[in-house]
XYZ file of C-alpha atoms in Angstrom:
671
model
C 0.430 -0.244 0.049
C 1.309 3.607 -1.185
C 0.077 6.440 -1.798
C -1.536 6.383 -4.882
C -3.286 2.662 -3.445
C -2.200 -1.118 -3.861
C -1.751 -2.835 -7.415
C -5.029 -3.934 -7.337
C -7.913 -0.884 -7.475
C -10.970 -1.045 -8.083
C -12.864 0.831 -11.047
C -13.354 3.925 -10.135
C -17.347 5.591 -10.457
C -17.660 8.810 -10.251
C -20.053 10.513 -8.929
C -20.106 13.566 -8.964
C -21.109 15.842 -6.101
C -22.883 13.004 -4.206
C -20.501 12.691 -1.125
C -18.545 14.620 0.961
C -15.637 13.801 3.874
C -12.708 14.810 4.906
C -9.734 13.951 3.025
C -6.099 14.170 3.737
C -6.383 15.244 7.662
C -2.556 14.164 8.355
C -1.193 17.014 5.697
C -3.624 19.290 7.445
C -2.262 18.113 10.974
C 0.849 18.918 9.576
C 0.439 22.453 8.001
C -1.495 23.192 10.731
C 1.660 22.116 13.281
C 4.158 24.081 9.849
C 1.798 27.237 10.198
C 2.435 27.071 14.410
C 5.755 26.419 14.262
C 5.645 29.627 11.220
C 4.454 31.709 14.956
C 6.130 30.514 17.002
C 9.433 32.812 14.962
C 7.315 35.214 15.357
C 6.552 34.788 19.218
C 10.979 34.405 19.610
C 11.531 37.995 18.192
C 8.978 39.392 20.251
C 9.794 37.268 23.811
C 13.861 37.885 22.707
C 13.215 41.804 21.672
C 14.602 41.216 18.166
C 10.943 42.788 16.810
C 11.733 46.155 19.649
C 15.498 46.629 18.618
C 14.257 46.295 15.330
C 10.828 49.631 15.452
C 12.894 51.345 18.070
C 16.513 51.039 17.350
C 19.513 50.349 18.552
C 22.362 51.511 18.902
C 26.043 50.291 18.739
C 26.171 48.696 22.816
C 23.457 47.417 22.223
C 20.754 49.234 24.315
C 17.259 49.091 22.760
C 16.820 53.169 22.678
C 13.770 54.519 24.239
C 13.164 52.393 26.611
C 15.642 51.056 30.356
C 18.215 47.985 29.482
C 19.142 45.119 30.712
C 23.796 45.696 31.431
C 25.575 43.051 28.400
C 27.942 40.333 30.385
C 31.606 42.705 28.487
C 29.879 45.360 27.410
C 30.957 48.526 27.817
C 28.092 51.228 28.501
C 25.290 48.529 28.180
C 22.704 48.490 30.680
C 22.069 51.902 29.677
C 18.332 54.286 30.232
C 16.985 55.167 27.394
C 14.028 56.312 28.352
C 14.442 59.656 26.356
C 16.663 57.997 23.245
C 14.373 57.475 21.532
C 15.822 58.529 17.968
C 18.612 56.876 16.569
C 22.095 58.648 15.332
C 24.574 57.502 12.977
C 27.939 58.890 13.257
C 28.655 58.201 9.394
C 26.133 57.815 7.884
C 27.076 58.794 4.732
C 29.491 55.784 4.353
C 27.120 52.318 2.739
C 28.404 49.072 2.868
C 26.244 48.369 -0.551
C 27.331 44.673 -0.615
C 26.481 43.952 2.989
C 23.101 46.306 2.683
C 23.714 48.226 5.555
C 25.791 51.512 7.978
C 29.295 50.783 8.893
C 28.914 53.631 10.873
C 28.764 53.361 15.157
C 24.957 54.699 16.029
C 23.859 56.553 19.044
C 20.394 56.708 20.416
C 19.092 60.286 21.285
C 16.903 62.288 22.238
C 16.791 64.354 18.771
C 17.945 64.010 14.908
C 19.903 67.295 14.711
C 17.429 69.937 12.349
C 20.373 72.003 11.083
C 23.368 70.714 9.099
C 26.002 71.113 12.241
C 29.581 72.256 11.219
C 32.143 72.746 13.409
C 31.695 71.092 17.172
C 31.156 74.099 18.301
C 27.264 73.425 16.740
C 27.669 70.141 17.845
C 28.431 71.590 21.556
C 25.518 74.181 20.786
C 22.977 71.827 19.529
C 23.562 69.619 23.304
C 23.017 72.468 25.518
C 19.970 73.846 23.809
C 18.319 70.484 22.492
C 20.275 68.598 25.492
C 20.513 65.963 22.589
C 24.402 64.696 22.674
C 25.208 63.491 19.355
C 29.345 62.442 20.237
C 29.767 58.510 23.269
C 27.981 58.502 26.032
C 31.397 59.004 27.631
C 31.461 61.856 26.096
C 30.508 65.200 28.239
C 28.723 67.790 25.228
C 30.478 71.229 26.517
C 33.491 70.117 26.324
C 33.313 69.372 22.663
C 35.233 70.960 21.295
C 38.966 70.323 22.935
C 38.394 66.258 23.292
C 41.001 64.276 22.070
C 38.703 61.607 21.735
C 36.363 63.634 19.345
C 37.665 62.328 16.296
C 36.296 58.891 16.886
C 33.769 59.380 19.197
C 31.708 62.100 17.390
C 29.967 63.013 14.323
C 31.666 63.553 10.663
C 32.142 66.015 10.145
C 29.619 68.224 8.340
C 26.641 66.799 10.127
C 24.246 66.828 7.358
C 20.320 67.468 8.214
C 18.680 64.957 9.278
C 14.817 64.401 9.988
C 13.732 61.106 11.666
C 11.395 58.084 9.850
C 7.688 57.761 10.577
C 7.694 54.007 12.648
C 11.811 52.933 12.475
C 12.850 56.060 14.151
C 16.087 55.670 12.808
C 17.863 59.900 11.674
C 18.478 59.818 8.042
C 19.477 62.975 6.442
C 17.528 65.058 4.612
C 19.858 65.999 1.159
C 20.395 62.723 -0.621
C 23.017 63.320 -2.408
C 25.426 62.077 -0.016
C 25.216 58.591 -1.273
C 26.949 59.194 -3.880
C 27.496 55.908 -4.076
C 23.707 54.863 -4.991
C 23.761 57.620 -7.280
C 27.140 56.762 -9.490
C 25.703 53.481 -11.147
C 22.728 55.791 -12.204
C 24.715 58.688 -13.301
C 27.134 56.470 -15.410
C 23.764 55.639 -16.740
C 22.023 58.486 -17.925
C 24.912 60.571 -18.743
C 24.264 63.971 -15.770
C 21.103 64.197 -14.087
C 18.703 65.937 -16.310
C 17.347 62.852 -18.830
C 16.606 61.203 -15.419
C 14.777 64.719 -13.483
C 12.377 64.339 -17.171
C 11.526 60.479 -16.779
C 10.710 61.347 -13.017
C 8.717 64.178 -14.441
C 6.891 62.164 -17.167
C 5.812 60.335 -14.512
C 4.729 62.595 -11.793
C 3.184 64.735 -14.372
C 0.831 62.032 -15.892
C -0.133 59.788 -12.925
C -3.841 60.924 -13.432
C -3.648 58.603 -17.314
C -1.215 55.683 -16.083
C -3.999 55.542 -12.911
C -6.783 55.392 -15.734
C -4.644 53.031 -18.090
C -4.694 50.570 -15.207
C -8.286 50.383 -14.862
C -8.445 50.386 -18.670
C -6.636 47.425 -18.883
C -8.834 45.485 -15.460
C -12.157 46.370 -17.646
C -10.275 45.216 -21.246
C -9.376 41.861 -18.702
C -12.493 41.718 -17.595
C -14.009 41.877 -20.957
C -12.486 39.139 -23.329
C -12.865 36.913 -20.343
C -16.971 37.108 -21.130
C -16.587 37.473 -25.417
C -13.501 35.861 -25.747
C -15.739 32.453 -26.192
C -17.399 34.494 -29.874
C -13.367 35.188 -31.296
C -12.051 31.832 -30.345
C -13.240 30.317 -33.664
C -11.650 33.182 -35.161
C -8.192 32.633 -32.881
C -8.001 29.589 -33.205
C -8.100 29.282 -37.204
C -5.983 32.068 -37.828
C -2.743 30.859 -35.421
C -3.546 26.953 -37.694
C -3.471 29.681 -40.776
C -0.061 31.693 -39.908
C 1.746 28.484 -38.502
C 0.869 25.957 -42.297
C 2.042 29.370 -43.400
C 4.779 30.560 -41.245
C 6.602 26.100 -42.397
C 5.336 26.573 -45.910
C 7.312 30.349 -46.446
C 10.164 29.576 -44.051
C 10.636 26.009 -46.282
C 10.274 26.973 -49.196
C 12.897 29.605 -48.792
C 15.691 27.755 -47.914
C 15.095 25.371 -50.920
C 15.078 28.435 -53.062
C 19.080 29.019 -50.693
C 19.327 25.566 -51.188
C 18.798 25.927 -55.495
C 20.327 29.550 -56.265
C 23.928 28.599 -53.826
C 24.540 25.524 -55.645
C 23.800 27.558 -59.177
C 26.240 29.728 -58.252
C 28.689 27.540 -56.776
C 28.279 26.221 -60.691
C 29.416 29.000 -62.557
C 31.959 30.113 -60.116
C 33.546 26.256 -60.031
C 35.626 26.525 -62.812
C 37.851 29.125 -61.539
C 37.550 27.621 -58.412
C 38.940 24.609 -60.048
C 42.263 26.371 -60.885
C 42.795 26.547 -56.697
C 42.224 23.514 -55.978
C 46.208 22.338 -56.625
C 46.448 25.216 -53.362
C 45.867 23.063 -50.579
C 43.566 26.265 -49.510
C 40.886 23.930 -49.083
C 38.039 26.831 -50.286
C 36.037 24.120 -52.310
C 35.874 22.063 -49.260
C 34.195 24.682 -47.239
C 31.874 25.630 -50.699
C 30.922 22.502 -50.218
C 30.235 22.651 -46.332
C 27.847 25.483 -47.324
C 26.210 24.152 -49.577
C 25.620 20.907 -47.232
C 24.733 22.463 -44.393
C 21.543 24.687 -46.545
C 20.492 21.198 -47.814
C 20.196 19.396 -44.560
C 17.943 22.555 -43.163
C 15.805 22.087 -45.714
C 15.257 18.399 -46.239
C 14.510 19.397 -41.469
C 12.388 21.665 -42.697
C 10.614 20.322 -44.688
C 10.020 16.677 -42.533
C 9.176 19.217 -40.081
C 6.664 21.108 -42.346
C 5.031 17.052 -42.884
C 4.657 16.066 -39.180
C 3.149 18.964 -38.896
C 0.486 19.149 -42.173
C 0.086 15.567 -40.730
C -1.252 16.709 -36.695
C -3.073 19.729 -38.468
C -4.912 17.503 -40.684
C -5.356 14.972 -38.251
C -6.249 16.397 -34.812
C -8.474 19.514 -36.645
C -11.115 18.170 -35.071
C -9.523 18.449 -31.706
C -9.589 22.277 -32.534
C -12.815 22.038 -32.688
C -13.407 21.195 -29.442
C -10.841 23.479 -27.256
C -12.939 26.583 -29.747
C -16.318 24.639 -27.838
C -14.581 24.192 -24.377
C -13.731 28.377 -24.785
C -17.605 28.873 -25.853
C -18.372 27.564 -22.531
C -15.545 28.773 -19.919
C -17.525 32.803 -21.224
C -20.524 31.314 -20.595
C -19.468 30.005 -17.208
C -17.757 33.683 -15.919
C -21.716 34.663 -17.266
C -23.332 32.323 -14.434
C -20.290 32.468 -11.972
C -19.747 36.353 -12.075
C -17.242 36.581 -8.315
C -14.593 34.749 -10.376
C -13.682 37.615 -11.278
C -12.575 38.363 -8.037
C -10.594 35.311 -7.352
C -7.177 37.319 -8.964
C -7.989 40.413 -5.989
C -8.430 37.353 -3.689
C -5.407 35.813 -4.484
C -3.106 38.878 -4.756
C -4.663 40.161 -0.976
C -3.852 36.961 0.192
C -0.475 36.928 -0.939
C 0.161 40.523 -0.804
C -0.841 40.180 3.617
C 1.586 37.601 3.736
C 4.839 38.409 1.696
C 3.803 41.943 3.610
C 4.014 39.679 7.041
C 6.737 37.114 5.995
C 9.052 40.104 5.202
C 8.190 41.833 8.317
C 8.986 38.257 10.224
C 12.478 37.935 8.603
C 13.662 41.834 9.722
C 12.756 40.614 13.404
C 15.551 37.827 12.296
C 17.925 39.874 11.937
C 18.145 42.046 15.384
C 17.214 38.398 17.663
C 19.643 35.939 18.709
C 22.557 37.045 21.319
C 24.499 40.224 21.957
C 28.206 40.087 20.188
C 31.240 41.788 20.326
C 32.206 42.637 17.163
C 36.417 41.786 16.602
C 36.424 44.224 13.307
C 34.145 47.817 14.409
C 34.027 46.978 18.137
C 29.907 47.678 18.103
C 27.749 44.774 18.891
C 25.372 42.746 16.566
C 22.774 40.207 17.627
C 23.161 36.771 15.811
C 21.855 33.858 16.255
C 24.170 30.969 17.018
C 23.304 26.599 17.571
C 20.294 25.554 16.138
C 18.355 28.412 16.785
C 20.001 29.717 13.384
C 18.241 26.954 11.378
C 14.879 28.888 11.749
C 15.358 31.301 8.974
C 15.729 28.100 6.688
C 12.410 27.424 8.045
C 10.924 30.321 7.236
C 12.050 30.098 4.020
C 11.212 26.879 2.882
C 7.421 28.584 4.065
C 7.211 30.981 2.352
C 7.208 28.785 -0.292
C 4.785 26.608 0.632
C 2.287 28.549 1.996
C 2.964 31.239 -1.315
C 1.808 27.505 -3.221
C -0.561 26.290 -0.867
C -2.918 30.387 -0.694
C -2.670 29.527 -5.481
C -3.419 25.913 -3.820
C -6.667 26.741 -2.724
C -7.152 29.933 -5.373
C -7.156 26.882 -8.089
C -8.875 24.578 -5.153
C -12.282 26.899 -4.952
C -12.647 27.349 -8.632
C -12.258 24.054 -10.348
C -14.640 23.547 -7.258
C -17.116 26.170 -8.484
C -16.212 24.970 -12.437
C -17.485 21.235 -10.997
C -20.762 22.651 -9.622
C -21.836 24.315 -13.210
C -20.970 21.947 -14.588
C -22.647 19.109 -12.905
C -25.833 21.083 -12.910
C -28.026 20.054 -15.628
C -30.689 23.193 -14.468
C -28.554 26.298 -14.845
C -31.737 27.674 -12.643
C -30.443 25.847 -9.496
C -27.236 26.916 -9.388
C -26.782 28.371 -5.605
C -26.616 32.051 -5.408
C -22.879 31.919 -4.270
C -20.686 28.841 -6.018
C -17.928 30.227 -5.340
C -18.309 31.242 -1.499
C -19.406 27.644 -1.857
C -16.677 26.069 -3.016
C -14.742 28.424 -0.717
C -17.030 27.052 2.998
C -15.997 23.386 1.168
C -12.475 24.224 0.336
C -11.897 25.144 4.426
C -13.993 22.428 5.493
C -13.536 19.362 3.859
C -9.662 19.879 1.312
C -7.269 21.731 3.472
C -5.135 18.664 3.704
C -5.304 18.163 0.184
C -4.344 21.157 -1.024
C -1.290 21.032 1.592
C 0.034 17.934 0.321
C -0.423 18.977 -3.148
C 2.134 22.228 -2.524
C 4.037 20.564 -0.452
C 4.920 18.309 -3.945
C 5.637 21.483 -5.814
C 7.579 22.929 -2.914
C 10.020 20.074 -2.707
C 10.385 20.254 -6.355
C 10.457 24.032 -6.427
C 13.478 24.124 -3.661
C 15.532 21.702 -4.518
C 15.940 24.411 -7.929
C 15.844 27.562 -6.149
C 19.385 26.244 -3.911
C 20.928 25.081 -7.653
C 19.929 29.070 -8.984
C 21.666 30.360 -6.370
C 24.484 28.272 -6.583
C 24.752 28.686 -10.247
C 24.943 32.837 -9.897
C 27.168 32.653 -7.000
C 29.709 30.068 -9.574
C 29.363 32.735 -12.384
C 32.483 32.791 -14.134
C 34.258 30.195 -11.933
C 32.982 27.159 -12.685
C 34.187 25.593 -15.613
C 31.421 25.690 -18.950
C 30.701 21.234 -18.105
C 29.689 22.493 -14.751
C 28.119 25.604 -16.216
C 26.215 23.239 -18.536
C 25.428 20.613 -15.990
C 23.794 22.750 -13.186
C 20.975 24.875 -16.131
C 20.153 21.546 -17.403
C 18.888 20.283 -13.892
C 17.550 23.627 -13.532
C 15.418 22.921 -17.881
C 14.522 19.710 -16.393
C 12.995 20.895 -12.433
C 11.365 23.443 -13.949
C 9.762 21.295 -15.808
C 9.105 18.931 -13.307
C 7.203 21.497 -11.771
C 5.705 22.408 -14.807
C 3.901 18.913 -14.988
C 3.212 18.723 -11.181
C 1.271 22.296 -11.554
C -1.075 20.795 -14.229
C -1.251 17.359 -12.896
C -2.326 19.003 -9.192
C -4.540 21.225 -11.175
C -6.135 18.970 -12.245
C -5.777 15.956 -8.616
C -7.340 19.444 -7.501
C -10.714 18.994 -10.009
C -11.025 14.805 -8.806
C -11.308 16.424 -5.127
C -14.288 18.319 -6.507
C -15.359 15.931 -8.821
C -15.488 12.729 -5.850
C -13.985 14.057 -2.234
C -11.384 11.984 -3.012
C -7.052 12.172 -1.688
C -5.151 13.832 -2.686
C -3.295 10.411 -4.922
C -6.049 9.377 -5.526
C -7.075 12.274 -6.699
C -4.297 12.963 -8.928
C -3.855 9.193 -9.851
C -7.662 8.972 -11.884
C -6.819 12.039 -13.058
C -4.254 10.929 -14.683
C -5.257 8.659 -16.608
C -8.077 10.683 -17.631
C -5.710 13.059 -19.337
C -3.841 10.026 -21.126
C -7.087 8.652 -22.535
C -7.173 11.605 -23.779
C -3.867 12.538 -24.747
C -4.620 14.080 -28.390
C -6.741 16.038 -26.666
C -4.520 17.570 -24.147
C -1.944 18.932 -26.348
C -4.599 20.245 -28.616
C -5.570 22.364 -25.885
C -3.352 23.262 -24.871
C -0.844 24.292 -26.904
C -3.518 26.115 -29.540
C -5.803 27.439 -25.783
C -2.077 28.454 -24.413
C -1.533 29.929 -27.957
C -5.324 31.295 -28.115
C -4.808 33.010 -24.754
C -1.353 34.610 -24.993
C -3.260 36.685 -27.939
C -5.360 37.564 -25.844
C -2.994 39.403 -23.572
C -0.969 41.136 -25.734
C -4.708 42.278 -26.751
C -4.259 43.860 -24.184
C -1.896 45.124 -23.406
C -1.918 46.090 -27.247
C -5.248 48.896 -26.725
C -3.893 49.820 -23.964
C -0.226 50.840 -24.986
C -2.212 51.970 -28.024
C -4.696 54.383 -25.644
C -1.900 55.476 -23.692
C 0.071 57.112 -26.425
C -2.910 58.888 -27.498
C -3.875 60.463 -24.105
C -0.028 61.200 -23.732
C -0.264 63.039 -27.493
C 0.127 66.142 -25.545
C 3.542 66.173 -24.267
C 5.068 66.943 -26.693
C 8.400 65.654 -25.388
C 8.654 62.395 -26.703
C 11.933 61.606 -23.873
C 8.369 61.899 -21.776
C 6.265 58.990 -22.890
C 8.914 56.033 -21.792
C 8.740 55.030 -18.398
C 4.850 55.963 -18.173
C 4.500 53.559 -21.085
C 6.142 50.849 -19.810
C 4.785 50.769 -16.500
C 1.375 50.971 -17.863
C 2.330 47.627 -20.057
C 3.785 46.080 -17.727
C 0.601 46.999 -15.773
C -1.548 45.740 -18.263
C 0.867 42.407 -19.177
C 0.565 41.558 -15.108
C -3.671 42.002 -14.927
C -3.757 40.446 -18.216
C -2.089 36.675 -17.072
C -3.834 36.409 -13.057
C -7.253 36.825 -15.612
C -6.398 34.511 -17.936
C -4.850 32.250 -16.449
C -8.032 31.411 -14.128
C -9.638 32.010 -17.176
C -7.268 28.648 -18.859
C -8.550 27.098 -14.982
C -12.399 26.786 -16.169
C -10.866 25.950 -19.614
C -8.635 22.830 -17.846
C -11.366 22.080 -15.080
C -14.035 21.875 -18.155
C -12.154 19.878 -20.400
C -11.889 17.110 -17.528
C -15.389 17.323 -16.701
C -16.070 16.495 -20.029
C -13.490 13.225 -20.413
C -15.958 11.977 -17.383
C -18.833 13.015 -18.803
C -18.326 11.159 -22.384
C -16.656 7.916 -20.726
C -19.282 7.564 -18.382
C -21.843 8.252 -19.966
C -24.367 7.965 -22.931
C -26.734 10.135 -24.088
C -29.249 7.427 -23.468
C -32.677 7.015 -20.758
C -30.439 6.661 -17.295
C -27.064 7.538 -18.595
C -27.576 11.701 -19.530
C -24.782 14.298 -20.125
C -24.456 17.444 -18.079
C -22.366 18.756 -20.301
C -23.217 22.069 -22.098
C -25.073 22.407 -25.788
C -22.109 23.539 -27.391
C -19.740 20.542 -25.832
C -23.421 17.671 -26.981
C -23.488 20.088 -30.737
C -19.803 18.454 -30.434
C -20.150 15.646 -29.669
C -22.912 15.030 -31.626
C -21.321 15.841 -35.404
C -18.234 13.336 -33.430
C -20.271 10.426 -33.474
C -21.789 12.042 -37.114
C -18.577 12.001 -38.401
C -17.466 8.825 -36.678
C -20.748 6.852 -38.036
C -20.216 8.665 -42.025
C -17.144 5.870 -41.410
C -17.823 2.915 -40.145
C -20.789 3.155 -43.385
C -17.790 4.024 -45.618
C -15.151 1.007 -43.854
C -18.048 -1.047 -43.882
C -19.324 -0.911 -47.752
C -15.588 -0.751 -49.127
C -15.545 -4.589 -47.281
C -18.069 -6.541 -48.384
C -17.564 -8.547 -51.415
C -18.465 -6.972 -55.084
C -20.628 -10.279 -56.153
C -23.038 -9.283 -52.007
C -22.629 -5.589 -53.847
C -24.130 -6.445 -57.208
C -26.728 -8.985 -55.676
C -27.215 -6.127 -53.502
C -28.208 -3.875 -55.753
C -30.556 -6.863 -57.954
C -32.672 -7.513 -55.554
C -32.990 -3.282 -54.349
C -33.623 -3.736 -58.291
C -36.979 -6.200 -57.910
C -39.677 -4.624 -57.028
C -39.297 -1.769 -59.638
C -39.473 -3.364 -62.325
C -41.623 -6.250 -61.819
C -44.128 -3.352 -60.977
C -42.770 -2.378 -63.875
């Protein structure tokens, strides 16, 4: 007995929407324990002070600003009362380590950030006397700043720039960001001068209303396209088919023309080159190599075109199924309009989780035990021992929970589409099939979603590790190692895509039969294998049609953007707003049409199950829509004609003639 059952399996009886029971309960408990661990990490950072140190800030001696501190063993000036010192001040805020992404400067807790530039140590003394905010190290008295010999090491670098505290994190940040010269160098080098950058930014600022309007236009176009694509899918499919056939024929013809032209040119120059064959320059050999290369390309293109034409001829009827599925998918969005809100809900859930994840990650960066750095002498907080594995646990949580949220979207959509398909009378659909699907998911199938998302996580983590190794070894590894790494990354990527597709169909099977993940995946896989050619047609033709839909939305948004920005005669100011709008339009179109793609895939699985276990007779009526019913009837009619012709060709000639004579006999006698 394994994950997917024993070798002897009973035949699956598909009973749509009849029985409901909890699936993969152990995986639900495992995922719940994992979530408890994620919350435990957050609680650990709060209890150990990591969250407080991140929000309120801490100085170079381990003291948290704005509160009373406990002394740290072996660290002088620790354990101070900083109740009145609520802001973090860096002695050299412009000394930034770009590689480590941190400020390499001593930090102090001060009661007020410098509100103006301080050019001399007398200005530091005056600021300390008037505002009570000492900007040098704690052991130095403010009234002696100008005369102390330690002022060059333990006082801020002059001139001290005017600073302003960040709204939440209480760090004194220079108002003039020009001090971050290292960050600005790349930008300045790229644009040569600040004028180009300023003009681009000014173009975005001046066009912000237009950008928002165009983004809303892309959103509306995506929603409209999901409804009307059923009317234009047939045109798009046949245009695609015609372009592929014409492109293949044109490419093959061009290669043969190049080969023939090259051969004729070579024959004309053969006499001249014949004299040179006595010399070891290899000119004729090189010419023959070029000719043979063109011949190989032309023959390969011819074989490819022939196979493609045969596939088109053989699969032309299955293209009609793709068109019918697109037509029904458009009806699904009319009956289930809340499907259009799924991208928003998923994006909101992912955004909230990612914000939480980043916040806890930052908390982890300031948690742990205080350690004094031997290089700088400053106190840093680091996780040691088993605690450092919390970061890895947190990273796995990012992948698993993100995949879990995406899987919940797939299960929700699949449940709603299954309810629509297997409800014969569409007037008896639930009031809110989407909410009903969500409730079924939460009540019965969270374990199945957790298991499916964990399988994707197991494949994604090695791929990300290999990608990290490849980036770290870039320029250091040999060609063989680089090729092997890329091959492994590519194979894992392909495996992840295949598992994603299988998981999506497994969720649909779970929504139909309420079976566990492995059982549903096995049943869905068997259905897909039995309809392999149909699956290939839908995934190729259908995906390309949806890609054309994305391009259509981006093109319409871009054209509208050009017309809206036409009043700005400086065309350089168009660049950044148009790029922003086009990227947003493609992202929105991808999100919405991905939902449409899920609907089409679920409809196909339902259709395949329907046609396998029902035949339209009494007691075994079809569930399918009228458009799919027409496709089935046309297929049956064409198969009947083919069978009749095949049987007629297989009958002996004498029997056919005798049948014809008998058919004519009544007419003769009556005459």
